[in-house]
PDB file of C-alpha atoms in Angstrom:
ATOM      1  CA  MET Y   1      85.227 146.730 105.002  1.00 86.00           C
ATOM      2  CA  ALA Y   2      88.165 145.505 103.034  1.00 90.00           C
ATOM      3  CA  SER Y   3      91.143 147.246 101.932  1.00 94.00           C
ATOM      4  CA  LYS Y   4      91.566 146.763  98.214  1.00 94.00           C
ATOM      5  CA  ALA Y   5      94.709 144.777  99.750  1.00 96.00           C
ATOM      6  CA  ALA Y   6      92.478 141.944 101.866  1.00 97.00           C
ATOM      7  CA  TYR Y   7      89.924 142.330  99.085  1.00 97.00           C
ATOM      8  CA  ARG Y   8      92.053 141.090  96.176  1.00 97.00           C
ATOM      9  CA  ARG Y   9      94.191 139.018  98.109  1.00 98.00           C
ATOM     10  CA  LEU Y  10      91.393 136.938  99.748  1.00 98.00           C
ATOM     11  CA  ASN Y  11      89.779 136.463  96.376  1.00 97.00           C
ATOM     12  CA  LYS Y  12      92.889 135.003  95.862  1.00 97.00           C
ATOM     13  CA  GLU Y  13      92.326 132.774  98.156  1.00 98.00           C
ATOM     14  CA  TYR Y  14      88.784 131.738  97.803  1.00 97.00           C
ATOM     15  CA  VAL Y  15      89.871 130.415  94.446  1.00 97.00           C
ATOM     16  CA  VAL Y  16      92.801 128.302  94.817  1.00 97.00           C
ATOM     17  CA  MET Y  17      90.551 127.562  97.914  1.00 97.00           C
ATOM     18  CA  GLN Y  18      87.663 125.362  95.056  1.00 96.00           C
ATOM     19  CA  LYS Y  19      91.342 124.334  93.474  1.00 96.00           C
ATOM     20  CA  GLU Y  20      92.749 123.053  95.556  1.00 96.00           C
ATOM     21  CA  PRO Y  21      91.425 122.781  98.911  1.00 97.00           C
ATOM     22  CA  PRO Y  22      93.445 121.180 102.513  1.00 97.00           C
ATOM     23  CA  PRO Y  23      92.526 117.844 103.850  1.00 97.00           C
ATOM     24  CA  PHE Y  24      89.901 117.318 105.306  1.00 98.00           C
ATOM     25  CA  ILE Y  25      89.481 121.358 105.362  1.00 98.00           C
ATOM     26  CA  TRP Y  26      86.676 123.191 103.313  1.00 98.00           C
ATOM     27  CA  ALA Y  27      85.889 126.936 103.302  1.00 98.00           C
ATOM     28  CA  VAL Y  28      83.891 129.706 101.564  1.00 98.00           C
ATOM     29  CA  PRO Y  29      83.748 133.471 102.451  1.00 98.00           C
ATOM     30  CA  ASP Y  30      80.181 135.567 103.204  1.00 97.00           C
ATOM     31  CA  GLU Y  31      78.583 136.208 100.094  1.00 94.00           C
ATOM     32  CA  LYS Y  32      78.196 139.833 102.105  1.00 94.00           C
ATOM     33  CA  ASN Y  33      81.195 140.581 103.643  1.00 96.00           C
ATOM     34  CA  ILE Y  34      84.309 138.688 102.239  1.00 97.00           C
ATOM     35  CA  LEU Y  35      86.737 139.339 105.837  1.00 98.00           C
ATOM     36  CA  THR Y  36      84.039 136.503 107.065  1.00 98.00           C
ATOM     37  CA  TRP Y  37      84.896 133.077 106.321  1.00 98.00           C
ATOM     38  CA  ASP Y  38      82.709 129.825 107.672  1.00 98.00           C
ATOM     39  CA  TYR Y  39      84.920 126.682 107.545  1.00 98.00           C
ATOM     40  CA  ILE Y  40      83.939 122.422 108.422  1.00 98.00           C
ATOM     41  CA  ILE Y  41      86.280 120.436 109.255  1.00 98.00           C
ATOM     42  CA  ARG Y  42      85.996 116.794 109.179  1.00 98.00           C
ATOM     43  CA  GLY Y  43      87.837 114.306 111.481  1.00 97.00           C
ATOM     44  CA  PRO Y  44      90.881 112.600 110.199  1.00 97.00           C
ATOM     45  CA  PRO Y  45      90.575 109.170 110.655  1.00 96.00           C
ATOM     46  CA  ASP Y  46      92.541 107.446 113.192  1.00 93.00           C
ATOM     47  CA  SER Y  47      92.200 110.298 115.812  1.00 97.00           C
ATOM     48  CA  PRO Y  48      89.742 110.720 118.452  1.00 98.00           C
ATOM     49  CA  TYR Y  49      87.373 113.595 116.058  1.00 98.00           C
ATOM     50  CA  ALA Y  50      86.692 110.617 113.512  1.00 97.00           C
ATOM     51  CA  GLY Y  51      83.705 111.386 111.784  1.00 96.00           C
ATOM     52  CA  GLY Y  52      83.023 114.408 113.299  1.00 98.00           C
ATOM     53  CA  GLU Y  53      82.046 117.454 111.657  1.00 98.00           C
ATOM     54  CA  TYR Y  54      82.627 120.838 112.580  1.00 98.00           C
ATOM     55  CA  HIS Y  55      81.927 124.257 111.908  1.00 98.00           C
ATOM     56  CA  GLY Y  56      83.710 127.011 112.475  1.00 98.00           C
ATOM     57  CA  GLN Y  57      84.424 131.020 111.535  1.00 98.00           C
ATOM     58  CA  LEU Y  58      88.119 132.893 110.487  1.00 98.00           C
ATOM     59  CA  VAL Y  59      87.267 137.179 110.759  1.00 98.00           C
ATOM     60  CA  PHE Y  60      89.819 138.497 109.381  1.00 98.00           C
ATOM     61  CA  PRO Y  61      90.866 142.403 110.238  1.00 97.00           C
ATOM     62  CA  SER Y  62      90.979 145.136 106.914  1.00 97.00           C
ATOM     63  CA  GLU Y  63      94.388 145.251 107.114  1.00 96.00           C
ATOM     64  CA  TYR Y  64      95.335 142.113 106.041  1.00 98.00           C
ATOM     65  CA  PRO Y  65      96.692 140.173 105.106  1.00 97.00           C
ATOM     66  CA  PHE Y  66      99.031 141.713 107.588  1.00 97.00           C
ATOM     67  CA  LYS Y  67      97.173 141.510 110.437  1.00 97.00           C
ATOM     68  CA  PRO Y  68      95.735 137.802 111.819  1.00 98.00           C
ATOM     69  CA  PRO Y  69      92.347 136.600 112.016  1.00 98.00           C
ATOM     70  CA  GLY Y  70      90.447 135.551 114.900  1.00 98.00           C
ATOM     71  CA  ILE Y  71      89.450 132.229 114.771  1.00 98.00           C
ATOM     72  CA  LYS Y  72      86.617 130.589 116.591  1.00 98.00           C
ATOM     73  CA  MET Y  73      84.672 126.911 116.417  1.00 98.00           C
ATOM     74  CA  LEU Y  74      80.924 126.526 116.529  1.00 98.00           C
ATOM     75  CA  THR Y  75      80.211 122.866 116.671  1.00 98.00           C
ATOM     76  CA  PRO Y  76      81.042 121.300 120.061  1.00 98.00           C
ATOM     77  CA  SER Y  77      84.224 119.187 119.802  1.00 98.00           C
ATOM     78  CA  GLY Y  78      85.932 118.210 123.188  1.00 98.00           C
ATOM     79  CA  ARG Y  79      88.816 121.005 122.874  1.00 98.00           C
ATOM     80  CA  PHE Y  80      87.770 123.756 121.819  1.00 98.00           C
ATOM     81  CA  GLN Y  81      84.829 126.246 123.562  1.00 98.00           C
ATOM     82  CA  PRO Y  82      82.112 126.404 121.566  1.00 98.00           C
ATOM     83  CA  ASP Y  83      81.865 129.710 119.973  1.00 97.00           C
ATOM     84  CA  LYS Y  84      85.076 131.117 121.803  1.00 97.00           C
ATOM     85  CA  LYS Y  85      87.984 132.324 120.111  1.00 97.00           C
ATOM     86  CA  ILE Y  86      90.899 130.416 120.583  1.00 98.00           C
ATOM     87  CA  CYS Y  87      94.291 131.294 120.675  1.00 97.00           C
ATOM     88  CA  PHE Y  88      96.780 130.158 118.688  1.00 93.00           C
ATOM     89  CA  SER Y  89      99.531 131.164 116.622  1.00 93.00           C
ATOM     90  CA  MET Y  90      98.194 132.037 113.570  1.00 96.00           C
ATOM     91  CA  SER Y  91      95.245 133.468 115.336  1.00 96.00           C
ATOM     92  CA  ASP Y  92      94.491 137.850 116.633  1.00 96.00           C
ATOM     93  CA  PHE Y  93      95.425 136.451 119.926  1.00 96.00           C
ATOM     94  CA  HIS Y  94      99.455 136.725 118.684  1.00 94.00           C
ATOM     95  CA  PRO Y  95      99.823 139.588 116.107  1.00 95.00           C
ATOM     96  CA  GLY Y  96     103.858 139.260 116.540  1.00 94.00           C
ATOM     97  CA  THR Y  97     104.313 135.807 115.497  1.00 94.00           C
ATOM     98  CA  TRP Y  98     101.666 136.468 111.859  1.00 97.00           C
ATOM     99  CA  ASN Y  99     103.030 136.255 109.098  1.00 97.00           C
ATOM    100  CA  PRO Y 100     102.120 137.792 106.013  1.00 97.00           C
ATOM    101  CA  ALA Y 101     102.664 134.382 103.861  1.00 97.00           C
ATOM    102  CA  TRP Y 102     100.157 132.293 105.839  1.00 97.00           C
ATOM    103  CA  SER Y 103      96.856 132.226 103.431  1.00 97.00           C
ATOM    104  CA  VAL Y 104      93.453 130.808 104.668  1.00 98.00           C
ATOM    105  CA  ALA Y 105      94.389 127.251 103.651  1.00 97.00           C
ATOM    106  CA  THR Y 106      97.686 127.768 106.457  1.00 97.00           C
ATOM    107  CA  ILE Y 107      95.532 129.135 108.908  1.00 98.00           C
ATOM    108  CA  LEU Y 108      93.127 125.714 108.659  1.00 98.00           C
ATOM    109  CA  THR Y 109      95.535 123.301 108.617  1.00 98.00           C
ATOM    110  CA  GLY Y 110      97.835 124.866 111.308  1.00 97.00           C
ATOM    111  CA  LEU Y 111      93.865 124.437 113.131  1.00 98.00           C
ATOM    112  CA  LEU Y 112      93.129 120.970 112.738  1.00 98.00           C
ATOM    113  CA  SER Y 113      96.580 120.068 113.837  1.00 97.00           C
ATOM    114  CA  PHE Y 114      96.540 122.031 116.674  1.00 97.00           C
ATOM    115  CA  MET Y 115      92.675 120.145 116.817  1.00 98.00           C
ATOM    116  CA  LEU Y 116      95.130 116.814 117.464  1.00 97.00           C
ATOM    117  CA  SER Y 117      97.915 117.660 119.990  1.00 96.00           C
ATOM    118  CA  ASP Y 118      96.679 118.487 123.632  1.00 94.00           C
ATOM    119  CA  GLU Y 119      98.115 121.588 124.687  1.00 94.00           C
ATOM    120  CA  MET Y 120      96.085 124.063 126.603  1.00 95.00           C
ATOM    121  CA  THR Y 121      95.009 127.490 125.902  1.00 95.00           C
ATOM    122  CA  THR Y 122      92.290 130.218 126.077  1.00 96.00           C
ATOM    123  CA  GLY Y 123      88.960 128.460 124.221  1.00 96.00           C
ATOM    124  CA  SER Y 124      90.394 125.006 124.674  1.00 97.00           C
ATOM    125  CA  LEU Y 125      89.000 122.253 127.002  1.00 96.00           C
ATOM    126  CA  ASN Y 126      89.837 119.771 128.459  1.00 93.00           C
ATOM    127  CA  SER Y 127      88.161 116.229 127.472  1.00 96.00           C
ATOM    128  CA  SER Y 128      88.945 112.901 127.557  1.00 97.00           C
ATOM    129  CA  ASP Y 129      88.578 110.704 124.170  1.00 97.00           C
ATOM    130  CA  ASP Y 130      85.899 108.624 124.772  1.00 98.00           C
ATOM    131  CA  VAL Y 131      84.081 112.342 125.174  1.00 98.00           C
ATOM    132  CA  LYS Y 132      84.981 113.782 122.125  1.00 98.00           C
ATOM    133  CA  ARG Y 133      84.160 110.228 119.846  1.00 98.00           C
ATOM    134  CA  ALA Y 134      80.871 111.339 121.641  1.00 98.00           C
ATOM    135  CA  TYR Y 135      81.150 114.869 120.212  1.00 98.00           C
ATOM    136  CA  ALA Y 136      82.096 114.111 117.125  1.00 98.00           C
ATOM    137  CA  ALA Y 137      79.309 111.834 116.585  1.00 98.00           C
ATOM    138  CA  ARG Y 138      76.137 113.851 117.527  1.00 98.00           C
ATOM    139  CA  SER Y 139      78.183 116.469 115.348  1.00 98.00           C
ATOM    140  CA  HIS Y 140      76.564 116.606 111.653  1.00 98.00           C
ATOM    141  CA  GLU Y 141      72.876 116.520 113.885  1.00 98.00           C
ATOM    142  CA  TRP Y 142      73.819 119.228 115.470  1.00 98.00           C
ATOM    143  CA  ASN Y 143      74.573 121.133 112.745  1.00 98.00           C
ATOM    144  CA  LEU Y 144      71.415 120.694 110.760  1.00 98.00           C
ATOM    145  CA  THR Y 145      69.589 122.766 113.576  1.00 98.00           C
ATOM    146  CA  GLN Y 146      72.156 126.123 113.728  1.00 98.00           C
ATOM    147  CA  SER Y 147      70.625 127.878 110.347  1.00 98.00           C
ATOM    148  CA  ARG Y 148      74.462 129.404 109.878  1.00 98.00           C
ATOM    149  CA  PHE Y 149      75.460 126.594 108.967  1.00 98.00           C
ATOM    150  CA  ARG Y 150      72.486 125.361 106.383  1.00 98.00           C
ATOM    151  CA  ASP Y 151      72.676 128.716 105.315  1.00 98.00           C
ATOM    152  CA  VAL Y 152      75.913 129.506 104.687  1.00 98.00           C
ATOM    153  CA  PHE Y 153      76.267 125.409 103.523  1.00 98.00           C
ATOM    154  CA  PRO Y 154      72.986 124.023 101.831  1.00 98.00           C
ATOM    155  CA  GLU Y 155      75.519 121.064  99.740  1.00 97.00           C
ATOM    156  CA  TYR Y 156      76.892 119.652 103.253  1.00 98.00           C
ATOM    157  CA  ALA Y 157      72.921 119.625 104.934  1.00 98.00           C
ATOM    158  CA  THR Y 158      71.981 116.504 104.226  1.00 97.00           C
ATOM    159  CA  ARG Y 159      70.836 113.609 106.283  1.00 96.00           C
ATOM    160  CA  THR Y 160      74.247 112.136 106.850  1.00 96.00           C
ATOM    161  CA  ALA Y 161      77.583 114.272 106.222  1.00 96.00           C
ATOM    162  CA  ARG Y 162      79.206 113.994 103.310  1.00 96.00           C
ATOM    163  CA  ASP Y 163      83.213 114.476 102.526  1.00 96.00           C
ATOM    164  CA  LEU Y 164      84.493 117.164 101.400  1.00 97.00           C
ATOM    165  CA  PRO Y 165      85.736 117.645  98.108  1.00 96.00           C
ATOM    166  CA  ASN Y 166      89.543 116.540 100.097  1.00 96.00           C
ATOM    167  CA  MET Y 167      89.543 113.938 101.961  1.00 95.00           C
ATOM    168  CA  ALA Y 168      93.268 112.857 101.731  1.00 83.00           C
ATOM    169  CA  GLN Y 169      92.380 110.140  99.879  1.00 66.00           C
ATOM    170  CA  LYS Y 170      95.401 110.467  98.020  1.00 55.00           C
ATOM    171  CA  GLU Y 171      97.542 110.601 101.518  1.00 52.00           C
ATOM    172  CA  ARG Y 172      95.527 107.183 102.884  1.00 52.00           C
ATOM    173  CA  GLY Y 173      96.628 106.080  99.516  1.00 54.00           C
ATOM    174  CA  ASN Y 174      93.503 105.463  98.192  1.00 54.00           C
ATOM    175  CA  THR Y 175      91.555 106.496  95.480  1.00 46.00           C
ATOM    176  CA  PRO Y 176      88.634 109.349  95.737  1.00 45.00           C
ATOM    177  CA  THR Y 177      84.979 107.402  96.129  1.00 44.00           C
ATOM    178  CA  ALA Y 178      82.774 108.787  92.727  1.00 38.00           C
ATOM    179  CA  SER Y 179      79.413 110.487  93.465  1.00 38.00           C
ATOM    180  CA  PRO Y 180      76.728 107.926  94.038  1.00 38.00           C
ATOM    181  CA  SER Y 181      75.789 109.350  89.811  1.00 36.00           C
ATOM    182  CA  SER Y 182      78.016 108.836  88.822  1.00 36.00           C
ATOM    183  CA  GLN Y 183      78.506 105.285  89.692  1.00 36.00           C
ATOM    184  CA  PRO Y 184      77.413 102.705  87.619  1.00 35.00           C
ATOM    185  CA  SER Y 185      73.939 100.315  88.326  1.00 35.00           C
ATOM    186  CA  PRO Y 186      74.336  97.030  90.091  1.00 36.00           C
ATOM    187  CA  THR Y 187      72.563  95.728  87.938  1.00 35.00           C
ATOM    188  CA  ALA Y 188      74.065  97.229  85.228  1.00 35.00           C
ATOM    189  CA  PRO Y 189      76.497  94.311  83.110  1.00 34.00           C
ATOM    190  CA  MET Y 190      80.203  95.413  83.779  1.00 36.00           C
ATOM    191  CA  ALA Y 191      81.624  96.020  80.624  1.00 37.00           C
ATOM    192  CA  THR Y 192      85.583  96.720  80.035  1.00 36.00           C
ATOM    193  CA  THR Y 193      87.094  97.225  76.524  1.00 36.00           C
ATOM    194  CA  SER Y 194      90.783  96.885  75.678  1.00 36.00           C
ATOM    195  CA  ASN Y 195      92.493  97.458  72.126  1.00 38.00           C
ATOM    196  CA  LYS Y 196      94.068  93.599  73.368  1.00 35.00           C
ATOM    197  CA  SER Y 197      92.258  90.172  73.024  1.00 35.00           C
ATOM    198  CA  THR Y 198      89.896  89.763  76.334  1.00 34.00           C
ATOM    199  CA  THR Y 199      89.669  86.449  78.022  1.00 35.00           C
ATOM    200  CA  THR Y 200      86.682  85.560  79.978  1.00 34.00           C
ATOM    201  CA  LEU Y 201      86.360  84.019  83.047  1.00 33.00           C
ATOM    202  CA  ALA Y 202      84.466  80.555  81.512  1.00 35.00           C
ATOM    203  CA  GLN Y 203      87.934  81.117  78.798  1.00 37.00           C
ATOM    204  CA  THR Y 204      90.088  81.179  82.101  1.00 36.00           C
ATOM    205  CA  PRO Y 205      91.411  77.450  83.165  1.00 36.00           C
ATOM    206  CA  LYS Y 206      91.631  76.940  86.913  1.00 37.00           C
ATOM    207  CA  LEU Y 207      94.089  75.689  89.523  1.00 34.00           C
ATOM    208  CA  ASP Y 208      94.139  72.092  90.220  1.00 37.00           C
ATOM    209  CA  ALA Y 209      94.125  72.018  94.137  1.00 36.00           C
ATOM    210  CA  LEU Y 210      96.247  69.193  95.014  1.00 34.00           C
ATOM    211  CA  ALA Y 211      99.113  69.995  91.827  1.00 36.00           C
ATOM    212  CA  GLY Y 212      99.291  73.207  91.372  1.00 39.00           C
ATOM    213  CA  THR Y 213      98.552  72.871  87.259  1.00 38.00           C
ATOM    214  CA  PRO Y 214      95.579  74.321  85.548  1.00 40.00           C
ATOM    215  CA  LYS Y 215      92.848  71.681  84.817  1.00 40.00           C
ATOM    216  CA  PRO Y 216      92.484  71.439  80.679  1.00 43.00           C
ATOM    217  CA  LEU Y 217      88.693  73.108  79.299  1.00 40.00           C
ATOM    218  CA  PRO Y 218      86.428  70.351  78.823  1.00 42.00           C
ATOM    219  CA  SER Y 219      85.170  71.140  75.001  1.00 41.00           C
ATOM    220  CA  ALA Y 220      82.219  71.473  73.270  1.00 41.00           C
ATOM    221  CA  PRO Y 221      80.896  68.410  71.448  1.00 41.00           C
ATOM    222  CA  GLY Y 222      82.442  67.938  67.734  1.00 40.00           C
ATOM    223  CA  SER Y 223      85.224  71.081  68.966  1.00 40.00           C
ATOM    224  CA  ILE Y 224      88.982  70.842  67.560  1.00 36.00           C
ATOM    225  CA  VAL Y 225      90.832  70.529  70.974  1.00 38.00           C
ATOM    226  CA  ALA Y 226      94.434  72.201  70.184  1.00 39.00           C
ATOM    227  CA  ARG Y 227      97.543  69.503  72.311  1.00 40.00           C
ATOM    228  CA  THR Y 228     100.455  71.358  72.652  1.00 39.00           C
ATOM    229  CA  SER Y 229     102.369  68.423  74.126  1.00 40.00           C
ATOM    230  CA  GLY Y 230     102.140  66.325  70.840  1.00 44.00           C
ATOM    231  CA  THR Y 231     100.440  63.174  72.090  1.00 43.00           C
ATOM    232  CA  PRO Y 232      96.246  62.558  71.457  1.00 45.00           C
ATOM    233  CA  ALA Y 233      94.159  61.931  73.971  1.00 47.00           C
ATOM    234  CA  GLY Y 234      92.039  59.310  75.021  1.00 47.00           C
ATOM    235  CA  GLY Y 235      90.984  56.680  72.819  1.00 49.00           C
ATOM    236  CA  ASP Y 236      93.543  57.426  70.605  1.00 52.00           C
ATOM    237  CA  THR Y 237      96.465  56.506  72.558  1.00 51.00           C
ATOM    238  CA  ASN Y 238      95.429  53.126  71.292  1.00 55.00           C
ATOM    239  CA  LYS Y 239      95.441  53.605  67.557  1.00 53.00           C
ATOM    240  CA  LEU Y 240      98.430  55.129  67.386  1.00 52.00           C
ATOM    241  CA  GLU Y 241      99.949  52.322  69.305  1.00 57.00           C
ATOM    242  CA  GLU Y 242      98.678  49.701  66.878  1.00 58.00           C
ATOM    243  CA  ALA Y 243     100.203  51.789  63.926  1.00 53.00           C
ATOM    244  CA  ARG Y 244     103.672  51.749  65.415  1.00 57.00           C
ATOM    245  CA  ASN Y 245     102.614  48.059  66.308  1.00 57.00           C
ATOM    246  CA  ALA Y 246     101.939  47.560  62.657  1.00 54.00           C
ATOM    247  CA  THR Y 247     104.814  49.779  60.888  1.00 51.00           C
ATOM    248  CA  THR Y 248     107.393  47.713  63.092  1.00 55.00           C
ATOM    249  CA  GLY Y 249     106.118  44.423  61.808  1.00 58.00           C
ATOM    250  CA  TRP Y 250     106.342  45.732  58.544  1.00 53.00           C
ATOM    251  CA  ALA Y 251     109.792  46.537  58.588  1.00 55.00           C
ATOM    252  CA  ALA Y 252     111.219  43.864  60.467  1.00 57.00           C
ATOM    253  CA  SER Y 253     109.755  40.922  57.442  1.00 58.00           C
ATOM    254  CA  TRP Y 254     111.778  43.717  54.856  1.00 57.00           C
ATOM    255  CA  SER Y 255     114.666  43.105  56.895  1.00 58.00           C
ATOM    256  CA  GLN Y 256     114.765  39.023  57.306  1.00 61.00           C
ATOM    257  CA  LEU Y 257     113.810  38.972  53.684  1.00 57.00           C
ATOM    258  CA  LEU Y 258     116.548  41.429  52.459  1.00 58.00           C
ATOM    259  CA  TRP Y 259     119.071  38.411  54.747  1.00 60.00           C
ATOM    260  CA  GLU Y 260     118.283  35.906  52.550  1.00 59.00           C
ATOM    261  CA  LYS Y 261     118.025  36.664  49.397  1.00 56.00           C
ATOM    262  CA  TRP Y 262     120.953  38.441  50.061  1.00 58.00           C
ATOM    263  CA  ARG Y 263     122.852  34.846  51.859  1.00 59.00           C
ATOM    264  CA  TRP Y 264     121.205  32.916  49.413  1.00 56.00           C
ATOM    265  CA  GLY Y 265     122.457  34.968  46.649  1.00 61.00           C
ATOM    266  CA  ALA Y 266     125.834  34.687  48.437  1.00 62.00           C
ATOM    267  CA  VAL Y 267     126.260  30.940  48.949  1.00 54.00           C
ATOM    268  CA  ILE Y 268     125.181  30.392  44.840  1.00 60.00           C
ATOM    269  CA  ALA Y 269     128.623  33.010  44.227  1.00 61.00           C
ATOM    270  CA  LEU Y 270     130.501  31.451  46.043  1.00 59.00           C
ATOM    271  CA  ALA Y 271     129.679  28.391  44.745  1.00 55.00           C
ATOM    272  CA  VAL Y 272     130.200  29.503  40.871  1.00 52.00           C
ATOM    273  CA  LEU Y 273     133.742  30.529  41.753  1.00 58.00           C
ATOM    274  CA  VAL Y 274     134.917  27.593  43.389  1.00 48.00           C
ATOM    275  CA  SER Y 275     133.605  25.301  40.397  1.00 54.00           C
ATOM    276  CA  ARG Y 276     135.478  27.749  37.598  1.00 56.00           C
ATOM    277  CA  PHE Y 277     138.945  27.649  39.822  1.00 52.00           C
ATOM    278  CA  SER Y 278     138.460  24.102  40.368  1.00 49.00           C
ATOM    279  CA  PRO Y 279     141.100  21.347  38.610  1.00 52.00           C
ATOM    280  CA  THR Y 280     139.549  19.570  35.945  1.00 47.00           C
ATOM    281  CA  THR Y 281     139.781  15.983  35.527  1.00 42.00           C
TER     282      THR Y 281
END
């Protein structure tokens, strides 16, 4: 039977596990005995255990947190002997190195780290990476055959292995995958709302593969197309040129007419002055 200190501590740790589970780890206490916990460890990517699902147990003494728990892994992994106590610094093999500040999350994170190493100890096995990968591939099927696993983790006793609440997406720079129920239907239209104006795909200019400049979008019949350069497009160029030529010719004609009038006026004025100052006979 758990002491009051052990009961309070393990109850608190269960709350923490629910809120902030460690990467690749999940654990729950037995409904009838809080001193017995079942855990699941998922094999991290880039390891021989990738895709593996490993079920095990922690058995705490009534003096917890002042004494360490016994630890064993039930699922064959190629790293530990199934259903045998594992000797490492956080287990009951080493009460002298135990730290009461360590928790369920700390113990299982340490177990995962020890699992990824090659250190040999009581309860461990020496096998190749290929053997470990083979065990990982069969681990979920093996767990489904175990009544203990099905009873304790009914939500994970599915046909295919499910991700744990924390599969370390943040550590790998990825976002968690949404559950199937929250994903939009493949046939449903995808709509995005924004306070800013939305540009549809049909309104976006396509880049010219050779020139690297945007091509103008084709305008619908009768529509008005804005031109930023100020130069008309298409047949309007000829009309503009004709208007310019006409304006230039008209101005030239007026200039020539004014010049002729000024010149003849000057000649007449000069003749009048000469006639007035000429001596009379």
